[in-house]
Short mmCIF file of C-alpha atoms in Angstrom, two decimals:
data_model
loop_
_atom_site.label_atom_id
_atom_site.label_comp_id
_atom_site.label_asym_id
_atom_site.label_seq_id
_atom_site.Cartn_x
_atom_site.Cartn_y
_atom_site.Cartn_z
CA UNK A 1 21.50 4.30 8.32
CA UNK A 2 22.85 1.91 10.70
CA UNK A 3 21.47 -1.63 10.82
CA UNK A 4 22.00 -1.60 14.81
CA UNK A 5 19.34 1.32 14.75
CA UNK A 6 16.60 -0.63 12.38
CA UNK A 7 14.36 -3.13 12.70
CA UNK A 8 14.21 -6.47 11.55
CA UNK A 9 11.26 -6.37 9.35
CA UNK A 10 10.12 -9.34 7.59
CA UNK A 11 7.85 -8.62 4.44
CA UNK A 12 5.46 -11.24 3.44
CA UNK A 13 4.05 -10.41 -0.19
CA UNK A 14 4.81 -11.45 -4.12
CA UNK A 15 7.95 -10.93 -6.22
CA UNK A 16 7.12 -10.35 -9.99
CA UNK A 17 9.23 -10.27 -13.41
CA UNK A 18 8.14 -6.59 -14.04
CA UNK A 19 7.88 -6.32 -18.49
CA UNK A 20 7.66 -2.45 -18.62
CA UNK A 21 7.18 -1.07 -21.95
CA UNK A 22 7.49 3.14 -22.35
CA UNK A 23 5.51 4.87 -24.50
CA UNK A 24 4.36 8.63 -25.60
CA UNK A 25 1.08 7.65 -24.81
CA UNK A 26 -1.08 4.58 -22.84
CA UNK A 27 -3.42 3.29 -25.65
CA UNK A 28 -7.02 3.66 -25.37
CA UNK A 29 -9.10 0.59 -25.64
CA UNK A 30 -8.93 -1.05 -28.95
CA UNK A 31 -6.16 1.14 -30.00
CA UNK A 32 -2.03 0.23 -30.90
CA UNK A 33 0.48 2.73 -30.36
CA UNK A 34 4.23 2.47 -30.88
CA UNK A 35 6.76 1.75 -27.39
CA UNK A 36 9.81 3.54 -27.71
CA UNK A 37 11.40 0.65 -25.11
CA UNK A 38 11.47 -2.48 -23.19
CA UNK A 39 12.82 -3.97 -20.04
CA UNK A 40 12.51 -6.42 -17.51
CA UNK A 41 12.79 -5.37 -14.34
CA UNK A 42 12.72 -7.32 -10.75
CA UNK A 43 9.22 -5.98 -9.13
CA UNK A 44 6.31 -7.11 -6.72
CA UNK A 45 5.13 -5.37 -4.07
CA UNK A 46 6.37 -7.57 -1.75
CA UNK A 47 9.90 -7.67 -3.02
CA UNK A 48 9.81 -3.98 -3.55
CA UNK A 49 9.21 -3.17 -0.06
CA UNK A 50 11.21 -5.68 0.91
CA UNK A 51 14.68 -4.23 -1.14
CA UNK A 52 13.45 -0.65 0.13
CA UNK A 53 13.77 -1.68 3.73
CA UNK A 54 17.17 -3.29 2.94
CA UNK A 55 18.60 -0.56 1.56
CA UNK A 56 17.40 1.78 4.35
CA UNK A 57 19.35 -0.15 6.54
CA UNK A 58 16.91 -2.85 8.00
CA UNK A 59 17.83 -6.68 8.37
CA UNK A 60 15.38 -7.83 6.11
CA UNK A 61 13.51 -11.46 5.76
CA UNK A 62 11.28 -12.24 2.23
CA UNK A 63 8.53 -14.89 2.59
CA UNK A 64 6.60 -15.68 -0.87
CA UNK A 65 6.98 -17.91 -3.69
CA UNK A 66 8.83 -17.83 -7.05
CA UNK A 67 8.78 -20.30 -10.20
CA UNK A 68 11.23 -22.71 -11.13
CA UNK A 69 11.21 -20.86 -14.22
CA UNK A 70 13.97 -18.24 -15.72
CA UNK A 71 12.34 -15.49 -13.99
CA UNK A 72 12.49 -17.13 -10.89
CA UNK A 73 16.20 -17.36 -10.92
CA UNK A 74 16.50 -13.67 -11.37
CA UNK A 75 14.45 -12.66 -9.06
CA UNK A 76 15.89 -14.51 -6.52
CA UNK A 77 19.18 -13.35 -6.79
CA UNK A 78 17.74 -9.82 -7.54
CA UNK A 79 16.13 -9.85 -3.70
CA UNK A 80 19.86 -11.44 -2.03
CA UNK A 81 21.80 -9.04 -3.60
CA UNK A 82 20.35 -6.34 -2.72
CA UNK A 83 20.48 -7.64 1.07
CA UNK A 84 17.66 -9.35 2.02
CA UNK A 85 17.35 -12.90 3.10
CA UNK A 86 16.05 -15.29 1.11
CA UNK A 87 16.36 -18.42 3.02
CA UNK A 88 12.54 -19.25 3.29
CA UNK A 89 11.52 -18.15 -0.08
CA UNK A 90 9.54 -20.59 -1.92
CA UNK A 91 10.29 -22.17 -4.80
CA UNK A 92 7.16 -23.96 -6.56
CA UNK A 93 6.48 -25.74 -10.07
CA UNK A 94 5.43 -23.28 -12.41
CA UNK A 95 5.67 -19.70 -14.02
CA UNK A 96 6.62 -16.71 -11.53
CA UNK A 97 4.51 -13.39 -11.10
CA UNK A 98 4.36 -10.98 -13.69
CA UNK A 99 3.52 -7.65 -14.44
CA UNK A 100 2.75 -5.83 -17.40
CA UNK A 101 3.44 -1.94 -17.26
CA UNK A 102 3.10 0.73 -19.42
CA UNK A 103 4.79 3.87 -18.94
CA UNK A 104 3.62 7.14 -21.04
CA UNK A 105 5.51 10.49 -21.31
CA UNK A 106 4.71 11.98 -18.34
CA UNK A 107 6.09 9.12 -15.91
CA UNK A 108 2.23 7.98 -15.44
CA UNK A 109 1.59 4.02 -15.82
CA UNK A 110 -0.85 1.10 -16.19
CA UNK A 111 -0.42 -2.05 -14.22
CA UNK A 112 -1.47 -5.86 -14.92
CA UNK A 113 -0.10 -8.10 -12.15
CA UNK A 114 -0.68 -11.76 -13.11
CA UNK A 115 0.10 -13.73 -9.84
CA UNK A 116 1.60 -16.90 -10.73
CA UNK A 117 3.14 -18.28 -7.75
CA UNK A 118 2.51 -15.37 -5.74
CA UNK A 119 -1.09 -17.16 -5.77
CA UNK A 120 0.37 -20.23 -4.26
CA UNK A 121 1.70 -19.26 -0.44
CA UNK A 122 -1.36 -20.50 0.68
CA UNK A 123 -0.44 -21.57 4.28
CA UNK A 124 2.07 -20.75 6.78
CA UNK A 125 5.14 -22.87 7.80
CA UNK A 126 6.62 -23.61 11.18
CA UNK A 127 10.18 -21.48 10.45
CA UNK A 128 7.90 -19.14 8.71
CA UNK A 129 5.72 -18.18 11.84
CA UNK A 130 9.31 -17.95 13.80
CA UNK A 131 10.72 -15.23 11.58
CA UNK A 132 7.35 -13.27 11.93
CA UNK A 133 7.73 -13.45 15.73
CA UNK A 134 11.02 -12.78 15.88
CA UNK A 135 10.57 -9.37 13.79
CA UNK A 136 10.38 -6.35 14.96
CA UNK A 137 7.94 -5.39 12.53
CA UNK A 138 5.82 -7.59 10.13
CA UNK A 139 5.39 -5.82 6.17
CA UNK A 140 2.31 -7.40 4.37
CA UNK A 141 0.44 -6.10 1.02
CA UNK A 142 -2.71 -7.80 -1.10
CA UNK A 143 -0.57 -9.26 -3.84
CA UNK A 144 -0.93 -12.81 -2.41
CA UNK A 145 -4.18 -14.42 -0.84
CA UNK A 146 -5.67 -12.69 2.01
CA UNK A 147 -6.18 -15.08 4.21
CA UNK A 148 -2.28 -15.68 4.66
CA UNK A 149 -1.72 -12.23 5.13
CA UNK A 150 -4.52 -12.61 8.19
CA UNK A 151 -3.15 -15.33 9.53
CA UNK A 152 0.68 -13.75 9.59
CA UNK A 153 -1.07 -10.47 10.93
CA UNK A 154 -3.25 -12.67 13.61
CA UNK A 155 0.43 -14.32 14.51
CA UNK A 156 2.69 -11.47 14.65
CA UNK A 157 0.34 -9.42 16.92
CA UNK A 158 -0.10 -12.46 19.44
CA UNK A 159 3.81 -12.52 19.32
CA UNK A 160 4.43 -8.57 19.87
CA UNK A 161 5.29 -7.93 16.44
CA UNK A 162 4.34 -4.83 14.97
CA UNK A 163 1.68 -5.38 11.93
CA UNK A 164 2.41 -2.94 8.74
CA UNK A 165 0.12 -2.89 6.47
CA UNK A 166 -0.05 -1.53 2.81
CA UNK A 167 -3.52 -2.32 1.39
CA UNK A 168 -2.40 -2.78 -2.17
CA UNK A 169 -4.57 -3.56 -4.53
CA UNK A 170 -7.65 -2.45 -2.80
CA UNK A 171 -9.72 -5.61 -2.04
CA UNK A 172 -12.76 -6.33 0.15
CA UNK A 173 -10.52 -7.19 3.75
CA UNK A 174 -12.31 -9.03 6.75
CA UNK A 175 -12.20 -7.03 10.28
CA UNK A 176 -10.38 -8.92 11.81
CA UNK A 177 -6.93 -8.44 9.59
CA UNK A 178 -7.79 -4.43 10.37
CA UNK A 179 -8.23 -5.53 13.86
CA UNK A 180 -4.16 -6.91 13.81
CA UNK A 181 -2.73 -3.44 11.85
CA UNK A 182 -0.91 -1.02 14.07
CA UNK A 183 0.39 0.62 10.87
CA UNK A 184 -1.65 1.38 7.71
CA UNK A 185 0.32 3.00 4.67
CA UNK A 186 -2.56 4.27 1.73
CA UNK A 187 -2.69 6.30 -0.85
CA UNK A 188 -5.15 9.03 -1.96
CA UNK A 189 -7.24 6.03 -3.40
CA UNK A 190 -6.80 3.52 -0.69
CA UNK A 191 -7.43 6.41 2.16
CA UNK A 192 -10.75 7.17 0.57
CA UNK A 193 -11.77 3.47 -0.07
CA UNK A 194 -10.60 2.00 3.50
CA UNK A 195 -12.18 5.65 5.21
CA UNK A 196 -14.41 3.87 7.81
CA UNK A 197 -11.58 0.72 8.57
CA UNK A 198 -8.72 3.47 8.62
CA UNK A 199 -10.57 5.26 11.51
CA UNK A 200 -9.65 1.82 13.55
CA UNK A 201 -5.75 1.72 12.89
CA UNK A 202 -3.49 3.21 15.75
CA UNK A 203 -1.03 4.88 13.26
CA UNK A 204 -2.51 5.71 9.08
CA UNK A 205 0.38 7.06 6.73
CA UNK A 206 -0.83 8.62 3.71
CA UNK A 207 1.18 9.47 0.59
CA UNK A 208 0.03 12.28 -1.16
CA UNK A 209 2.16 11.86 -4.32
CA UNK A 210 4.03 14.83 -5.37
CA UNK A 211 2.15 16.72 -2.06
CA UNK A 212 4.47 14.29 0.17
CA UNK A 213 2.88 12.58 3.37
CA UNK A 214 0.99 12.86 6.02
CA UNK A 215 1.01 10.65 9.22
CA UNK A 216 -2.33 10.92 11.97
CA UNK A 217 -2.07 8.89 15.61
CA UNK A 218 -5.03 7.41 17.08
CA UNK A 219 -3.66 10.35 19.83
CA UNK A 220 -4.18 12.85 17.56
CA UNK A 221 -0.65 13.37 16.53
CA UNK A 222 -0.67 15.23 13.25
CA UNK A 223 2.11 15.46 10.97
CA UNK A 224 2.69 16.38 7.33
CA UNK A 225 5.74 16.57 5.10
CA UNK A 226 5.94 18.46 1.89
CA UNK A 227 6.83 16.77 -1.58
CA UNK A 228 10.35 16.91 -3.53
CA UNK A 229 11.01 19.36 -6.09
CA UNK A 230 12.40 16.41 -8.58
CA UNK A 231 11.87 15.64 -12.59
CA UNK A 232 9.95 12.64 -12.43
CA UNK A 233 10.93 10.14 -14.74
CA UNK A 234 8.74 7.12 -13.59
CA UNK A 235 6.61 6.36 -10.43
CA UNK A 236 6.34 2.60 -11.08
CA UNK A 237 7.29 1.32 -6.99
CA UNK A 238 7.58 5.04 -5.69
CA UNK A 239 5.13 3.60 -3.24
CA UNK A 240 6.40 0.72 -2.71
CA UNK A 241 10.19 3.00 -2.12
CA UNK A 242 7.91 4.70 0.42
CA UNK A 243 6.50 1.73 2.64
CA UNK A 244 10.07 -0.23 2.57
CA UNK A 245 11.83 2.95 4.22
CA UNK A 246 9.27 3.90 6.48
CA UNK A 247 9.47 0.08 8.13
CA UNK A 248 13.38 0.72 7.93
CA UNK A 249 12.91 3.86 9.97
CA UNK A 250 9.79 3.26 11.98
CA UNK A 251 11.11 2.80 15.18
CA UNK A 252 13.31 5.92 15.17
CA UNK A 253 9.32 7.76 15.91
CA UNK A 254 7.24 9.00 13.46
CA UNK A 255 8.42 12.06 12.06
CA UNK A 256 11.74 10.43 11.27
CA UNK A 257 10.00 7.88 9.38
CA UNK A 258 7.66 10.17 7.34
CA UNK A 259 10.30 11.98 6.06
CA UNK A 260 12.73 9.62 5.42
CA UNK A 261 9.92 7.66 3.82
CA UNK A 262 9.23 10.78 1.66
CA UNK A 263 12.44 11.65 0.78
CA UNK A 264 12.85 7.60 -0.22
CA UNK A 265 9.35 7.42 -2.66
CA UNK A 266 10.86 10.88 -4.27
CA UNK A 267 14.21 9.69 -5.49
CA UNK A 268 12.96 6.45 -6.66
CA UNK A 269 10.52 8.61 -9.21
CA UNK A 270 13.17 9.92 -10.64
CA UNK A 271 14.59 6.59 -12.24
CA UNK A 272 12.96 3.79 -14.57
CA UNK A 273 11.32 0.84 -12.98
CA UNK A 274 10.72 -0.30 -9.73
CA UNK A 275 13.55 -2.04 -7.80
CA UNK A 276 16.07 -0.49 -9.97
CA UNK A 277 14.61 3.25 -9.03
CA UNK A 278 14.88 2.87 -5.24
CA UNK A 279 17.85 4.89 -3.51
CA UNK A 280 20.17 3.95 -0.79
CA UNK A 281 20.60 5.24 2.63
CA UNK A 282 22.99 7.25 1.79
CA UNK A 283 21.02 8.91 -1.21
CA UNK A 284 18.39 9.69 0.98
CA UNK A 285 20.63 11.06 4.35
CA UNK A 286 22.00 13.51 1.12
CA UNK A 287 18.88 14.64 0.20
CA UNK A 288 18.04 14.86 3.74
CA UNK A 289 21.02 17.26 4.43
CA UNK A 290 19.92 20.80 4.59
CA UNK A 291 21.25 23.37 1.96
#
């Protein structure tokens, strides 16, 4: 994928130390089981998306916050070497985001995102504003307070920015950050919980997990792409792969997206963790290729 055909697509959202532990089994409550491994792994929504979109080609722009602790340092590099800028990325006093994952047998996890300074970006500079109206489109998620994410949505709509939206975790959100999304991307769980705000978005991309996607138009454009025969290994950031490449694509039209989108969230199941799992251009335009 060319970067003179992509966006610019800046991603406002957290950046986390991911600690992923595997496991035959998740425990039940009260209950110890035995890992079989351990690694940390750059993760966060934010940066996720944000490394997705970079390596689908996109000229990509982080805004969010890190520690000035060890982590910090890692994940910072983690984010500029795998191409996206990092010139406005915070750096505050204190421990970075975490999260705690637990991966069983099957490739199924459990998540506990602790924010750390992810919780901090709680206003928006000057040069921060600029990059969001200078983008193409503008990448937001719920790992950082709401209210920044409305006010960057409020912003980049007033500016002509596109507003992308993946409602992640699902949280109560005020009407008028739905009013700023021209792009929602849910899953089964968020479609059903954000039914009646969804019905207000101009364009609603739904990943259906190993079913693939489907995309519906406020014209009634209907489109659906079917899932990846693959060996799934782990779908820690599978979504995440998903939302990154379909900003990277988005302006190439819909059905281009969705299916480079799908073909993105596929491969990255079928490595562990979540930045580490998430393919390249060129992995996808492979597994693109017919035959």
């Amino acid at each position: 994928m060319d970067r003179t055909d992509s966006p610019t697509v800046v991603v406002l959202g957290s950046v986390n130390m991911d600690l992923v532990t595997t496991t035959a089994r998740r425990p039940a409550p009260g209950e110890t089981v035995l890992g079989s491994g351990f690694a940390t792994v750059p993760g966060g929504k934010g940066a996720n998306q944000a490394i997705a979109a970079a390596r689908s080609g996109a000229r990509v722009r982080f805004l969010g916050a890190i520690g000035d602790d060890a982590f910090g340092a890692q994940l910072m590099a983690t984010l500029s070497g795998a191409g996206v800028e990092v010139t406005l990325l915070r750096k505050v006093d204190g421990a970075s985001g975490i999260a705690s994952i637990v991966i069983d047998s099957v490739g199924e996890n459990s998540i506990i995102v602790v924010a750390g300074a992810n919780g901090r970006v709680l206003e928006l500079t000057a040069a921060e504003l600029a990059a969001i109206a200078d983008a193409d489109i503008l990448l937001c998620q719920l790992e950082i307070p709401i209210d920044t994410v409305l006010v960057a949505a409020r912003h980049a709509r007033a500016s002509g920015t596109v507003v992308a939206l993946n409602p992640s975790p699902v949280a109560p959100l005020p009407s008028e950050l739905w009013a700023a999304v021209d792009l929602a991307i849910v899953n089964s769980l968020e479609s059903e919980q954000y039914s009646a705000e969804l019905a207000q978005v101009s364009h609603v991309v739904r990943t259906l997990g190993a079913d693939g996607a489907a995309y519906h138009g406020a014209d009634g454009t209907e489109l659906t792409v079917a899932g990846l025969d693959i060996d799934v290994v782990d779908t820690t950031g599978a979504g995440d792969a998903f939302t990154g490449a379909l900003a990277a694509t988005w302006n190439q039209g819909p059905t281009t997206a969705l299916n480079w989108a799908n073909t993105a969230g596929a491969l990255a199941t079928t490595r562990l963790g979540a930045s580490s799992s998430i393919p390249g251009s060129a992995q996808i335009a492979a597994a693109l290729r017919p035959g």
